[in-house]
Tab-separated table of C-alpha atoms in Angstrom:
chain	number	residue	atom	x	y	z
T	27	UNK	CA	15.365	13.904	-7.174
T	28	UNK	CA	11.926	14.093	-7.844
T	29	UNK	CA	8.829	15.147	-6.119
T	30	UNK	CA	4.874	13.661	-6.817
T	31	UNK	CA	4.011	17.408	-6.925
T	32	UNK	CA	6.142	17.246	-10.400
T	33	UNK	CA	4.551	14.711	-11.876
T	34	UNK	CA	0.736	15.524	-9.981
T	35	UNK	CA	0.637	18.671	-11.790
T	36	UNK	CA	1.270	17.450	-15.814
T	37	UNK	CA	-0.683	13.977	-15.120
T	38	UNK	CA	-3.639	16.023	-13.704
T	39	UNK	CA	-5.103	16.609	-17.414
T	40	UNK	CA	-4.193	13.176	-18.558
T	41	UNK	CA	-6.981	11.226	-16.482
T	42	UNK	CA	-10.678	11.999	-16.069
T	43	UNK	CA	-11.201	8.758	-14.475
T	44	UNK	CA	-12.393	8.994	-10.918
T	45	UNK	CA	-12.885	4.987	-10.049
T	46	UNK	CA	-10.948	2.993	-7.951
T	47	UNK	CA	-10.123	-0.434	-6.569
T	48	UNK	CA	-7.370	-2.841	-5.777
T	49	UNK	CA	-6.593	-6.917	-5.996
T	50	UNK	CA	-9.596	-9.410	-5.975
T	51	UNK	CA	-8.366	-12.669	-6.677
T	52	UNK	CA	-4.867	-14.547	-6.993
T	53	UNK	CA	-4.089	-17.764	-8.557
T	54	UNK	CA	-0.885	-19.986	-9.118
T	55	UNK	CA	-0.250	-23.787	-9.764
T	56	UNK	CA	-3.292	-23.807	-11.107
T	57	UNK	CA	-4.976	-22.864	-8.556
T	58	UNK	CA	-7.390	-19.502	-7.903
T	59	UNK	CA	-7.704	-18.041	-4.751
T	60	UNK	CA	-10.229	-14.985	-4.256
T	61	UNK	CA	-9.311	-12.250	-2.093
T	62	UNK	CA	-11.413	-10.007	0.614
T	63	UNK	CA	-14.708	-8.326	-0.665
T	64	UNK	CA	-14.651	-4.629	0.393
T	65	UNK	CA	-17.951	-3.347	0.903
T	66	UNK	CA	-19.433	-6.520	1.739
T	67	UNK	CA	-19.375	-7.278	5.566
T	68	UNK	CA	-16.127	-9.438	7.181
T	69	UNK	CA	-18.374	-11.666	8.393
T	70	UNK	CA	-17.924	-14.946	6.815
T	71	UNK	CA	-15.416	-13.708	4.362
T	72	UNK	CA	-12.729	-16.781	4.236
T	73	UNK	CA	-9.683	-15.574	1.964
T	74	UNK	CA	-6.047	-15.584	1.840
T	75	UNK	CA	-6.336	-11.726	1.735
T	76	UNK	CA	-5.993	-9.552	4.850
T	77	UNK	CA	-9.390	-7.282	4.724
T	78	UNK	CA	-9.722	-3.739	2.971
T	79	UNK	CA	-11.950	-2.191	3.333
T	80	UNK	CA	-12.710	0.569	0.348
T	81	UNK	CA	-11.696	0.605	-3.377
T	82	UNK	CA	-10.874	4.396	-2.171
T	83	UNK	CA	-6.276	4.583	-2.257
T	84	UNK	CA	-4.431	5.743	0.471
T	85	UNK	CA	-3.029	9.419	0.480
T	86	UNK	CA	-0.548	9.767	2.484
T	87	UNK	CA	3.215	7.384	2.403
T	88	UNK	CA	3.292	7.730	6.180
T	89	UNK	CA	-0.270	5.867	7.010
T	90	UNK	CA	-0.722	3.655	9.583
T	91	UNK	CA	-2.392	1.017	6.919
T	92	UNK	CA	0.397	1.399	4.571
T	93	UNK	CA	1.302	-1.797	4.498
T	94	UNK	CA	-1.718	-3.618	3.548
T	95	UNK	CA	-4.486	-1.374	2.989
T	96	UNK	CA	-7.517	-0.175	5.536
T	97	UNK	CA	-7.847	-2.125	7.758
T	98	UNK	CA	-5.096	-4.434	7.071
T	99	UNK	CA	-5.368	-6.915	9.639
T	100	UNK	CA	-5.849	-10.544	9.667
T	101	UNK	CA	-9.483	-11.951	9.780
T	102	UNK	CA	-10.865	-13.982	12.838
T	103	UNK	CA	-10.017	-17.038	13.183
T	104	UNK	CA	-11.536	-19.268	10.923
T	105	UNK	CA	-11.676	-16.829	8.261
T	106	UNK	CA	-8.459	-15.838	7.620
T	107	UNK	CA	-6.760	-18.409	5.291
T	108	UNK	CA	-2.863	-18.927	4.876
T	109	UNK	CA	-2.023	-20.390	1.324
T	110	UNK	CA	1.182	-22.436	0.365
T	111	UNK	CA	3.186	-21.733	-2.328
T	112	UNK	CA	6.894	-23.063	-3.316
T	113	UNK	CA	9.814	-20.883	-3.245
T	114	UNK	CA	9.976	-19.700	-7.175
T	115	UNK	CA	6.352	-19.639	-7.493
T	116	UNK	CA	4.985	-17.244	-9.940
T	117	UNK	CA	2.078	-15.732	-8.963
T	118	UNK	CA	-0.284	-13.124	-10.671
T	119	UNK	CA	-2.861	-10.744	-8.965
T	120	UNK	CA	-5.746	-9.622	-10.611
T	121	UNK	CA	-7.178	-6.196	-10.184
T	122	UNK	CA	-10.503	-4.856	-11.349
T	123	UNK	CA	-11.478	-4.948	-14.256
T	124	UNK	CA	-10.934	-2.411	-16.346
T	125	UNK	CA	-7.892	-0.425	-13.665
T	126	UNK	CA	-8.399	3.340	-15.058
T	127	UNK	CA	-5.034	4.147	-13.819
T	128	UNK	CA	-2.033	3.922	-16.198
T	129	UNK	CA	0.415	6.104	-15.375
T	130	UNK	CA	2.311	4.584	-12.206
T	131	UNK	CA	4.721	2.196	-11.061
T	132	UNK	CA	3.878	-1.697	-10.112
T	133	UNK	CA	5.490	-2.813	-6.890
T	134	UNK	CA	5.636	-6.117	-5.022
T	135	UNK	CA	6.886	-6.720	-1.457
T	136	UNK	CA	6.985	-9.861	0.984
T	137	UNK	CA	7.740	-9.664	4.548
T	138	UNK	CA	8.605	-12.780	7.064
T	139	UNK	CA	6.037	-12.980	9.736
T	140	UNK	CA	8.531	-14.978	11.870
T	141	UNK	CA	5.475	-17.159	12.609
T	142	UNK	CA	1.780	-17.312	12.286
T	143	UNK	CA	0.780	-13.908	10.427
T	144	UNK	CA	-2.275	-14.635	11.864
T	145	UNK	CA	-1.099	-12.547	14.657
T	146	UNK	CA	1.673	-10.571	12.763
T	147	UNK	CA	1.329	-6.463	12.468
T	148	UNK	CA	2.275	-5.644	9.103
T	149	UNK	CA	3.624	-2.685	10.345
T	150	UNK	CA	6.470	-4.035	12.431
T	151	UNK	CA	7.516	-6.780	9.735
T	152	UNK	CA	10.745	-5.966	7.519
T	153	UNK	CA	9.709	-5.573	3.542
T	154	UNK	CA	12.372	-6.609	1.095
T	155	UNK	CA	11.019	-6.140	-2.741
T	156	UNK	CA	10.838	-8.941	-5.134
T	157	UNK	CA	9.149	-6.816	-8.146
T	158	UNK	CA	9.122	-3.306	-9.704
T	159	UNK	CA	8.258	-1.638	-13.182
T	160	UNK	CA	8.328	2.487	-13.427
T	161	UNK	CA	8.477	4.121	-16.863
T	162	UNK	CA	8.956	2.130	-19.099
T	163	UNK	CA	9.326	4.421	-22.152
T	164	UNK	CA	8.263	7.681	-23.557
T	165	UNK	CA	7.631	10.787	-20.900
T	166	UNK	CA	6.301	11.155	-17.563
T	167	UNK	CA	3.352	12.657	-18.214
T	168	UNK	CA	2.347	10.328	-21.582
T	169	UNK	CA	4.490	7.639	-21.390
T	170	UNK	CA	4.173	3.648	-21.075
T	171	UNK	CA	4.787	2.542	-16.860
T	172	UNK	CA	4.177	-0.233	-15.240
T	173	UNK	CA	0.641	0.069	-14.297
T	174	UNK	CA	-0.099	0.573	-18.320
T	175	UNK	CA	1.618	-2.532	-18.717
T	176	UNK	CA	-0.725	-4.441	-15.842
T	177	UNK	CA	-3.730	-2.943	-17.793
T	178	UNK	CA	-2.594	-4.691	-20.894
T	179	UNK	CA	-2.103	-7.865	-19.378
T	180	UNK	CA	-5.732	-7.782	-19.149
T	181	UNK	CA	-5.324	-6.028	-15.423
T	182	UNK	CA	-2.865	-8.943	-14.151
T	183	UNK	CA	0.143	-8.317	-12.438
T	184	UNK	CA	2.671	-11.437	-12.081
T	185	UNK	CA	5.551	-11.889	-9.515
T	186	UNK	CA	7.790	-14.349	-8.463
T	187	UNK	CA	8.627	-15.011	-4.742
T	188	UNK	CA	12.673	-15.604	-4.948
T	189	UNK	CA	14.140	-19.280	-5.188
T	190	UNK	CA	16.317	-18.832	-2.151
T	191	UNK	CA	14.208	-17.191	0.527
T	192	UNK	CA	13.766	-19.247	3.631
T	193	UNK	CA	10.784	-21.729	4.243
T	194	UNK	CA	8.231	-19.951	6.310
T	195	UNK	CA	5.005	-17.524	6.745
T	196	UNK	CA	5.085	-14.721	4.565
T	197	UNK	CA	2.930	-11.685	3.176
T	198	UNK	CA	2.541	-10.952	-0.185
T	199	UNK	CA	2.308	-7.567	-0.922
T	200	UNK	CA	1.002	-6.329	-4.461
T	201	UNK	CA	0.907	-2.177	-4.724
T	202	UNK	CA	0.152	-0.023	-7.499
T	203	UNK	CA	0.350	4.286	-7.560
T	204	UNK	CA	-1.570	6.320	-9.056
T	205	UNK	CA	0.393	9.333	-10.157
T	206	UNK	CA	-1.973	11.162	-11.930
T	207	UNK	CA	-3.373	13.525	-8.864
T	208	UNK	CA	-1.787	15.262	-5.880
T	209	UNK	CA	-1.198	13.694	-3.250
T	210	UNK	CA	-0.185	10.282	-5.117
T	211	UNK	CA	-2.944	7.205	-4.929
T	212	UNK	CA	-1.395	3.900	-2.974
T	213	UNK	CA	-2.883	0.817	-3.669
T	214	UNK	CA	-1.806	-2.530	-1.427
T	215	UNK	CA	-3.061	-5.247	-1.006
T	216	UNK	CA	-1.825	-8.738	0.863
T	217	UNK	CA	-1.968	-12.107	0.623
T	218	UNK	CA	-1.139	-14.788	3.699
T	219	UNK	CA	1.339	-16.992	2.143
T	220	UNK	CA	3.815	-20.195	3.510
T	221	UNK	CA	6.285	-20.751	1.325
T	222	UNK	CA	7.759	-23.730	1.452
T	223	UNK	CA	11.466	-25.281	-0.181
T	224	UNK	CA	13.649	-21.905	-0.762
T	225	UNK	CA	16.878	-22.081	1.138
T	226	UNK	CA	18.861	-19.805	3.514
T	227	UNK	CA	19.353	-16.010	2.251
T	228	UNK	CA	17.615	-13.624	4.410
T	229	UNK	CA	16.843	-10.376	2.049
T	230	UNK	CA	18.533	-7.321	2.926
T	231	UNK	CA	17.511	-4.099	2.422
T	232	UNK	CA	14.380	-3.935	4.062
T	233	UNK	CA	11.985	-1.424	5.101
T	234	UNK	CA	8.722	-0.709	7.445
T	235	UNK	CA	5.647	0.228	6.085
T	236	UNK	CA	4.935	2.884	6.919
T	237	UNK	CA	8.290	3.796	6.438
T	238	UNK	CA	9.115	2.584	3.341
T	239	UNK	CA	7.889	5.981	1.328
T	240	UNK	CA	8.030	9.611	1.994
T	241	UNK	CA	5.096	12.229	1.654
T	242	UNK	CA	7.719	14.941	0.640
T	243	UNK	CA	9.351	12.661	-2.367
T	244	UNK	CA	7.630	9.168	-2.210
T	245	UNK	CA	8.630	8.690	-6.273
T	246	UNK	CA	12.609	9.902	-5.946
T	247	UNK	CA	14.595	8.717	-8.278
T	248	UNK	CA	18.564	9.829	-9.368
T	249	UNK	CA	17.280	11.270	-12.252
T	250	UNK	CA	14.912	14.245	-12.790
T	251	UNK	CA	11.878	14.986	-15.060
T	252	UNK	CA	10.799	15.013	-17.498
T	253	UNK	CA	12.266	12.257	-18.505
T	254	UNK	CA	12.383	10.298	-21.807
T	255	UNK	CA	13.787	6.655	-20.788
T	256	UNK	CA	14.787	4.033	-23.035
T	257	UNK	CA	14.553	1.079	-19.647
T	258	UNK	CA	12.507	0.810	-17.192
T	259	UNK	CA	12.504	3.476	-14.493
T	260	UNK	CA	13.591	2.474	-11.552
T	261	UNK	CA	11.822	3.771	-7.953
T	262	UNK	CA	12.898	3.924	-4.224
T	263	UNK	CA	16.471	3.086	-4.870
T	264	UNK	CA	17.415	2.565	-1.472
T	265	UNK	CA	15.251	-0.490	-2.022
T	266	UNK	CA	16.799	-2.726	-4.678
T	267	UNK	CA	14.615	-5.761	-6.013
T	268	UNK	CA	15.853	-9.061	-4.285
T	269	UNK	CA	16.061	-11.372	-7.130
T	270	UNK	CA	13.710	-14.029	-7.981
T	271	UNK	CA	16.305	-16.648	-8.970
T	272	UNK	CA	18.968	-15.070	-6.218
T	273	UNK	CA	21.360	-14.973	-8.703
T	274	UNK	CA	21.767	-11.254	-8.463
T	275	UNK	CA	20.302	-7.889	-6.700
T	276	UNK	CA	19.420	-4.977	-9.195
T	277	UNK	CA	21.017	-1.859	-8.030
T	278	UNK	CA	20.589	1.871	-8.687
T	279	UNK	CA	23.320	3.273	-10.511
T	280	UNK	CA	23.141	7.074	-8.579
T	281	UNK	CA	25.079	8.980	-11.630
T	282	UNK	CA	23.130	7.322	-14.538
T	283	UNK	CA	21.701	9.963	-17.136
T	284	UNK	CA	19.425	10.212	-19.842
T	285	UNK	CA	18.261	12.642	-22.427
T	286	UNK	CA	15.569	15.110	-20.831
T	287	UNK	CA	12.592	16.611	-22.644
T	288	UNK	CA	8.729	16.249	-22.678
């Protein structure tokens, strides 16, 4: 098991970067959709993203704006914009530009608003995972994660919503951490999505935000550092990825091992 005091205390020295931020825009089919403008006032802000308020992360797993950032909520009516998307849609979220964090994991999370999310608390809607990338080689402290990866791909992140997931009003969660000071940096955003086709298969597995994470081991994992990985490192095992194509869940295996050093 392992603790973000671990890892806090050897990424410290690895990033002098101080900036901040989060997702601006989306786009898909084409299509580009800007998000919320934190900063600027709501006030005639129309976007598909719920507001946020300050590039500055969250600090603490157990939050009440978790879920989708500070404050979270839906804009007033007229504002707040719902955008469609097909079941198997892949769609990328793009952070600023340059993202000076790069050691972290990517994570992306829907949740059912069982109606207009309009009026849905993010809070009290169940979060299955669609979308994860932790280490992906080399050490903790050094090595190549996800959020490395998402600044190569010119600070894009891409997810698919699953094939099979029931028509309906969704959120679309995009989150990176920052794992480079202590306490850990959470960055989520969301998106106001219907998704329309899919089929039947409710996802399983699901968790509130806040809820989701822990303060006293938000990054635990079966394994413990440091760690030199040859695949991806997984996160939050008691919350598999639901597949995109529903062919398949991925699934922690609790007595893997791997060669330890740094």
């Amino acid at each position: 098991m392992f603790k973000l005091s671990a890892v806090a205390v050897t990424l410290a020295a690895a990033s002098h970067v101080l900036a901040h931020g989060g997702v601006l825009s989306y786009s898909w089919g084409g299509q580009w959709y800007w998000g919320f403008k934190p900063y600027n006032t709501p006030t005639g802000q129309v976007t598909i993203q719920r507001e946020w308020d300050t590039y500055d992360p969250i600090q603490d797993a157990t939050a009440a704006t978790i879920a989708c950032n500070n404050a979270g909520t839906a804009l007033p009516s007229g504002q707040q914009l719902t955008a469609t998307a097909a079941a198997g849609t892949a769609i990328t979220a793009y952070w600023n530009n340059p993202w000076p964090h790069p050691y972290g994991p990517m994570l992306t999370y829907m949740a059912n608003c069982n109606g207009s999310c309009d009026s849905a608390n993010a809070k009290d809607l169940s979060w299955f995972k669609i979308d994860e990338s932790g280490l992906i080689s080399g050490t903790v402290a050094t090595g190549y994660w996800g959020s490395g990866k998402m600044i190569d791909n010119n600070n894009t992140w891409t997810s698919t919503i699953p094939s099979c997931i029931p028509a309906g009003n969704y959120l679309l969660r995009f989150e990176t951490i920052a794992l480079h000071s202590q306490p850990a940096q959470w960055y989520p955003e969301c998106a106001q999505l219907t998704v329309t086709g899919g089929g039947s298969t409710v996802p399983a597995n699901t968790c509130k935000f806040p809820g989701c994470y822990s303060n006293s081991d938000p990054g635990r994992r079966r394994l413990k550092p440091p760690v030199v990985s040859e695949t991806p490192l997984r996160l939050y095992p008691e919350h598999p990825i639901f597949h995109p194509l529903c062919q398949k869940r991925w699934r922690h295996q609790p007595n893997a091992s791997v060669s330890a050093t740094l």
